[in-house]
Every structure is written in C-alpha cells, then in structure tokens.
Coordinates of C-alpha atoms in Angstrom, one line a residue:
M1 CA 7.8 5.8 -27.3
R2 CA 10.0 3.7 -24.9
L3 CA 9.2 4.0 -21.2
P4 CA 11.5 2.5 -18.5
I5 CA 9.5 0.1 -16.3
Y6 CA 10.5 -1.8 -13.1
Q7 CA 8.7 -4.4 -11.1
I8 CA 9.5 -4.3 -7.4
D9 CA 8.4 -6.6 -4.6
A10 CA 7.8 -4.2 -1.7
F11 CA 7.7 -5.1 2.0
A12 CA 9.8 -8.1 1.2
D13 CA 13.4 -9.3 1.7
R14 CA 13.3 -11.8 -1.2
A15 CA 11.7 -12.1 -4.6
F16 CA 8.1 -13.4 -5.0
A17 CA 7.1 -12.2 -1.5
G18 CA 5.5 -9.0 -0.3
N19 CA 3.5 -6.8 -2.7
P20 CA 4.6 -6.4 -6.3
A21 CA 4.3 -2.9 -7.9
A22 CA 5.2 -1.5 -11.3
V23 CA 7.1 1.7 -11.5
V24 CA 7.1 3.7 -14.7
L25 CA 9.4 6.7 -15.2
L26 CA 8.1 9.5 -17.4
D27 CA 9.6 12.6 -18.9
Q28 CA 6.1 14.2 -18.9
W29 CA 2.6 13.1 -18.0
L30 CA 0.7 10.8 -20.4
Q31 CA -3.0 11.2 -20.8
D32 CA -4.9 9.6 -18.0
P33 CA -6.5 6.9 -20.2
V34 CA -3.1 5.8 -21.4
M35 CA -1.7 5.5 -17.8
Q36 CA -4.9 3.6 -16.8
A37 CA -4.4 1.2 -19.8
I38 CA -0.7 0.6 -18.8
A39 CA -1.8 -0.2 -15.2
A40 CA -4.5 -2.6 -16.6
E41 CA -1.9 -4.2 -18.8
N42 CA 0.5 -4.7 -15.9
N43 CA -2.4 -6.2 -13.9
L44 CA -0.7 -5.6 -10.5
A45 CA -2.4 -4.0 -7.5
E46 CA -0.7 -0.7 -8.3
T47 CA 1.4 0.9 -11.0
A48 CA 3.2 4.1 -10.0
F49 CA 4.0 6.8 -12.5
L50 CA 6.8 9.3 -11.7
V51 CA 7.6 12.7 -13.3
C52 CA 10.4 15.0 -12.1
E53 CA 8.8 18.4 -12.2
P54 CA 10.5 21.7 -11.4
A55 CA 9.5 21.4 -7.7
G56 CA 10.7 17.7 -7.5
W57 CA 9.2 14.3 -8.1
R58 CA 5.5 13.8 -8.4
I59 CA 3.9 10.4 -8.0
R60 CA 0.5 9.0 -9.2
W61 CA -0.9 5.5 -8.6
F62 CA -3.3 3.4 -10.6
T63 CA -4.9 0.1 -9.9
P64 CA -6.0 -2.0 -12.9
A65 CA -9.4 -0.2 -12.6
C66 CA -8.8 3.4 -11.3
E67 CA -6.5 6.1 -9.9
V68 CA -6.1 6.2 -6.1
D69 CA -5.2 8.9 -3.7
L70 CA -2.5 7.0 -1.7
C71 CA -0.5 3.8 -2.0
G72 CA 2.2 2.7 0.3
H73 CA 3.9 -0.3 -1.4
A74 CA 4.1 1.4 -4.8
T75 CA 5.7 4.5 -3.1
L76 CA 8.2 2.3 -1.4
A77 CA 8.9 0.6 -4.8
S78 CA 9.3 4.0 -6.5
A79 CA 11.8 5.1 -3.9
F80 CA 13.7 1.9 -4.2
V81 CA 14.1 2.5 -8.0
L82 CA 15.3 6.1 -7.5
F83 CA 17.7 5.1 -4.7
E84 CA 19.1 2.4 -6.9
R85 CA 19.6 4.9 -9.8
D86 CA 21.4 7.3 -7.4
P87 CA 23.1 5.4 -4.5
L88 CA 24.2 8.8 -2.9
L89 CA 20.5 9.7 -2.1
S90 CA 19.4 9.1 1.4
Q91 CA 15.9 10.7 1.2
I92 CA 13.3 11.3 -1.5
A93 CA 10.2 13.4 -1.4
F94 CA 7.1 12.9 -3.6
Q95 CA 4.4 15.4 -4.3
S96 CA 1.1 13.5 -4.5
R97 CA -2.7 13.8 -4.2
S98 CA -2.2 13.1 -0.4
G99 CA 0.4 15.8 0.0
L100 CA 4.1 15.6 0.5
L101 CA 5.4 12.0 1.1
S102 CA 9.0 11.3 2.0
V103 CA 11.0 8.1 2.0
V104 CA 14.2 7.7 4.0
R105 CA 16.8 5.0 3.5
E106 CA 17.9 3.4 6.8
G107 CA 20.3 0.7 5.8
E108 CA 18.4 -1.9 3.8
R109 CA 15.0 -0.7 5.1
L110 CA 13.1 2.1 3.5
V111 CA 10.8 4.2 5.8
L112 CA 7.7 5.9 4.4
D113 CA 6.4 9.1 6.1
F114 CA 2.6 9.1 5.5
P115 CA -0.4 11.0 6.9
S116 CA -2.1 9.4 9.8
R117 CA -5.8 8.7 9.1
P118 CA -7.4 7.5 12.3
P119 CA -10.7 5.7 11.8
A120 CA -14.0 6.6 13.4
A121 CA -16.3 4.0 15.0
M122 CA -19.3 3.0 13.0
T123 CA -22.5 1.1 13.6
P124 CA -22.6 -2.5 12.2
V125 CA -22.6 -2.7 8.4
A126 CA -25.4 -4.9 7.0
G127 CA -24.0 -8.0 5.3
L128 CA -20.3 -7.4 6.2
S129 CA -20.0 -10.5 8.4
E130 CA -21.7 -12.6 5.8
A131 CA -19.5 -11.3 3.0
L132 CA -16.3 -11.9 5.1
G133 CA -17.5 -15.3 6.4
A134 CA -16.6 -14.4 10.0
C135 CA -18.1 -12.5 12.9
V136 CA -17.1 -8.8 12.9
R137 CA -16.7 -7.5 16.4
E138 CA -16.3 -3.8 15.6
V139 CA -16.5 -1.6 12.5
W140 CA -14.4 1.5 11.9
K141 CA -14.0 3.8 8.9
A142 CA -11.4 6.1 7.4
R143 CA -10.9 5.8 3.6
D144 CA -11.3 2.1 4.0
L145 CA -13.8 0.1 6.1
V146 CA -12.0 -1.6 9.0
A147 CA -13.5 -4.8 10.4
V148 CA -12.0 -6.0 13.7
L149 CA -12.1 -9.7 14.2
D150 CA -11.4 -12.0 17.2
D151 CA -7.9 -13.2 16.5
E152 CA -5.1 -13.8 13.9
A153 CA -6.3 -17.3 13.0
T154 CA -9.7 -16.0 12.0
V155 CA -8.0 -13.3 9.8
R156 CA -5.7 -15.9 8.2
G157 CA -8.6 -18.3 7.5
L158 CA -10.9 -15.8 5.7
K159 CA -12.3 -16.8 2.4
P160 CA -14.5 -13.8 1.7
D161 CA -17.3 -13.4 -0.9
L162 CA -15.5 -10.9 -3.1
A163 CA -18.6 -10.3 -5.2
A164 CA -20.5 -9.3 -2.1
L165 CA -17.6 -7.0 -1.0
A166 CA -17.5 -5.4 -4.4
E167 CA -21.1 -4.3 -3.9
M168 CA -20.3 -2.3 -0.8
D169 CA -19.9 1.5 -1.2
D170 CA -16.5 1.6 0.5
F171 CA -13.1 1.9 -1.2
A172 CA -11.9 -1.4 0.4
V173 CA -12.3 -3.5 3.4
V174 CA -9.5 -4.1 5.8
V175 CA -9.8 -6.9 8.4
T176 CA -7.6 -6.8 11.4
A177 CA -7.0 -8.5 14.8
P178 CA -4.4 -8.7 17.5
G179 CA -1.4 -10.7 16.4
D180 CA 0.1 -13.9 17.9
E181 CA 3.7 -12.7 17.5
A182 CA 3.3 -9.3 15.9
D183 CA 1.3 -6.5 17.5
F184 CA -1.5 -6.8 14.9
V185 CA -2.3 -8.5 11.7
S186 CA -4.4 -7.5 8.7
R187 CA -5.7 -8.4 5.3
F188 CA -7.0 -6.0 2.6
F189 CA -9.8 -6.7 0.1
G190 CA -10.5 -4.1 -2.6
P191 CA -12.5 -5.9 -5.4
R192 CA -14.5 -2.6 -6.0
V193 CA -11.3 -0.9 -7.2
G194 CA -9.8 -3.9 -9.1
V195 CA -7.8 -5.4 -6.3
P196 CA -9.4 -8.6 -5.0
E197 CA -6.8 -9.0 -2.3
D198 CA -3.7 -6.8 -1.9
P199 CA -0.8 -8.7 -0.5
V200 CA 0.7 -5.9 1.7
T201 CA -1.0 -2.5 1.9
G202 CA 1.0 0.4 3.2
S203 CA -1.8 3.0 2.9
A204 CA -4.1 0.9 5.1
H205 CA -1.5 1.2 7.9
S206 CA -2.1 5.0 7.9
T207 CA -5.3 3.9 9.6
L208 CA -4.3 0.7 11.3
V209 CA -1.3 2.2 13.1
P210 CA -3.2 5.0 14.9
F211 CA -6.0 2.5 15.7
W212 CA -3.7 -0.1 17.3
A213 CA -1.4 2.5 18.9
S214 CA -4.4 3.9 20.8
R215 CA -5.6 0.4 21.7
L216 CA -2.3 -1.0 22.8
G217 CA -0.9 2.2 24.4
R218 CA 2.3 2.4 22.5
T219 CA 3.5 4.1 19.3
K220 CA 6.0 1.6 17.9
L221 CA 4.3 -1.4 16.4
R222 CA 5.3 -4.5 14.3
A223 CA 2.6 -5.5 11.8
L224 CA 2.1 -8.5 9.6
Q225 CA -0.2 -8.6 6.6
V226 CA -1.2 -12.2 6.5
S227 CA -2.2 -12.6 2.9
P228 CA -0.9 -15.7 1.1
R229 CA 2.2 -13.8 0.0
G230 CA 2.4 -11.8 3.3
G231 CA 4.7 -9.0 4.4
E232 CA 6.1 -7.4 7.5
L233 CA 5.9 -3.7 8.3
H234 CA 7.7 -1.8 11.1
C235 CA 5.5 1.2 12.1
E236 CA 5.5 4.2 14.3
L237 CA 2.9 6.8 15.1
R238 CA 4.5 10.2 15.0
G239 CA 1.7 12.7 15.9
D240 CA -0.3 13.3 12.7
R241 CA 2.1 11.2 10.6
V242 CA 2.9 7.5 10.4
A243 CA 6.3 5.9 9.7
I244 CA 6.0 2.6 7.8
G245 CA 9.2 0.7 7.1
G246 CA 10.1 -2.3 5.0
R247 CA 12.5 -3.7 2.5
A248 CA 12.1 -4.2 -1.3
V249 CA 13.6 -6.3 -4.1
K250 CA 13.7 -5.7 -7.8
V251 CA 12.4 -8.6 -9.9
L252 CA 12.1 -7.1 -13.3
E253 CA 13.5 -4.2 -15.4
G254 CA 12.5 -3.5 -18.9
T255 CA 11.0 -1.2 -21.5
F256 CA 7.3 -0.4 -22.2
F257 CA 6.7 0.3 -25.9
L258 CA 3.9 2.7 -26.8

C-alpha cells in the first residue's frame, strides 16, 4: 500500500520554523494501531490523517504516543495540502472529534475556526512551580493546565523538568505571560502525551485567546509561541469560537509504504 504523505511547517513563513506536522491522505481509515505506528514513525508532534467521507473530509490527529481530540497546527497543515491540490478552493471544513472545524484562505494566511475553551481558575497545583523552575502566579484549567508567569523573559527562559511534568495528571501544561511586543506569549509542554515541547500549538490558543481577551479587554490579539522554533498567531475571539490565523510552508512530499 502506498500512502501520500506531506510534511508542512505550520504557523511559519519559511521552512524549518513554526511547527512541523505530517499529513497522510487515505482512501479509507486504517486500523488505529497502524495510524498510531505511522505517527510514532514520523516522530513529529502530530500526524493528521484525512479521509474524504460522503459528508466531506474527516480529520484525526495522533501524537507519537496517542490520539488527541484537537490539534491546530496539523489542521492548518492539512488545509494547506488540500488548498495546494485544488487552488480554486477558498474554504475547507473538517469533521472531527471536536466538531466541525473550518479553514478559510485569506491571501497567504490560513485562518482556523476552532471552538473557544475558556479556562477555569484553580487552586495552586503542588509541584508545578518546581517542575517549571519558575514561580507560577496563577493556575487555570481547560483541557490543558495553564500556568501564568510574570513576563515574557521568564517564559522564554524556562528549562522545565519534563519528567516531573509527565507525572502530572493533566494532558499538557501551557505557560503564558504578557508579551513585550505581542499581546501574549506562551510555551506548551506535553511530555505525558509524547510531546516534550510543541513548537506552536493552535489548540492551546482555543484556551489562551478567551483568557487573554477577557484580561486585556479586546477580541483581536497577536500571539507569539516562544519555543526555540517559535511561531506567530493572529487570533480573534468570536463568541464561542476562536479564529487562529497563520501561514504554512511545505518541506516534504513523498510516499509511505505499508
């Protein structure tokens, strides 16, 4: 069996920046263990699998360790592949475990329409500051644990204990702070799900955008994920949805042999 596979750098305007994702086009779904093995073989934060069903495209996402319910950068990468295959398309909709997700092409930028997942305030989490190596000022929770730090420099300088973070019960830990030039910055650590640090995390902004929109008093926000690769996201809170925009670049196209 030959499967088309693409590697796309999402939330980037050049190769080797942003967040790499693999996109695999299927005629029909493979068994879950096979898709998980392909994702482990790719060893990227996410591999997206796409099937065109009678009702339209369906998308599923796998880290090297597990299937997840929502992934932004791999959805952006998947839309990039489909737009490239059909330049006349201006919008694509995906059925997913998180409902209907659409992607609109606006010039060179692709804009995701994702659910808004506002976080709820939590009491301090034992061991979190020690695991991150920085003083956590506030803790919030949606799918991910959100740790609010003092400033951008602290977020950039983090060298967390990934083994300690992996012992926590939460899906992942997002650290965030006000930005120096952007409205806010973040980093994403998910060692528990096979992603030690994700370079640019669209799904985390389903939570970060409503959090910072409420705090800053505006709905349009520019975000930077300040991982070593880094990426820029143009975001807008639209009621119970979040728009997340960015660019993407293809770095590899090939065939997977099974």
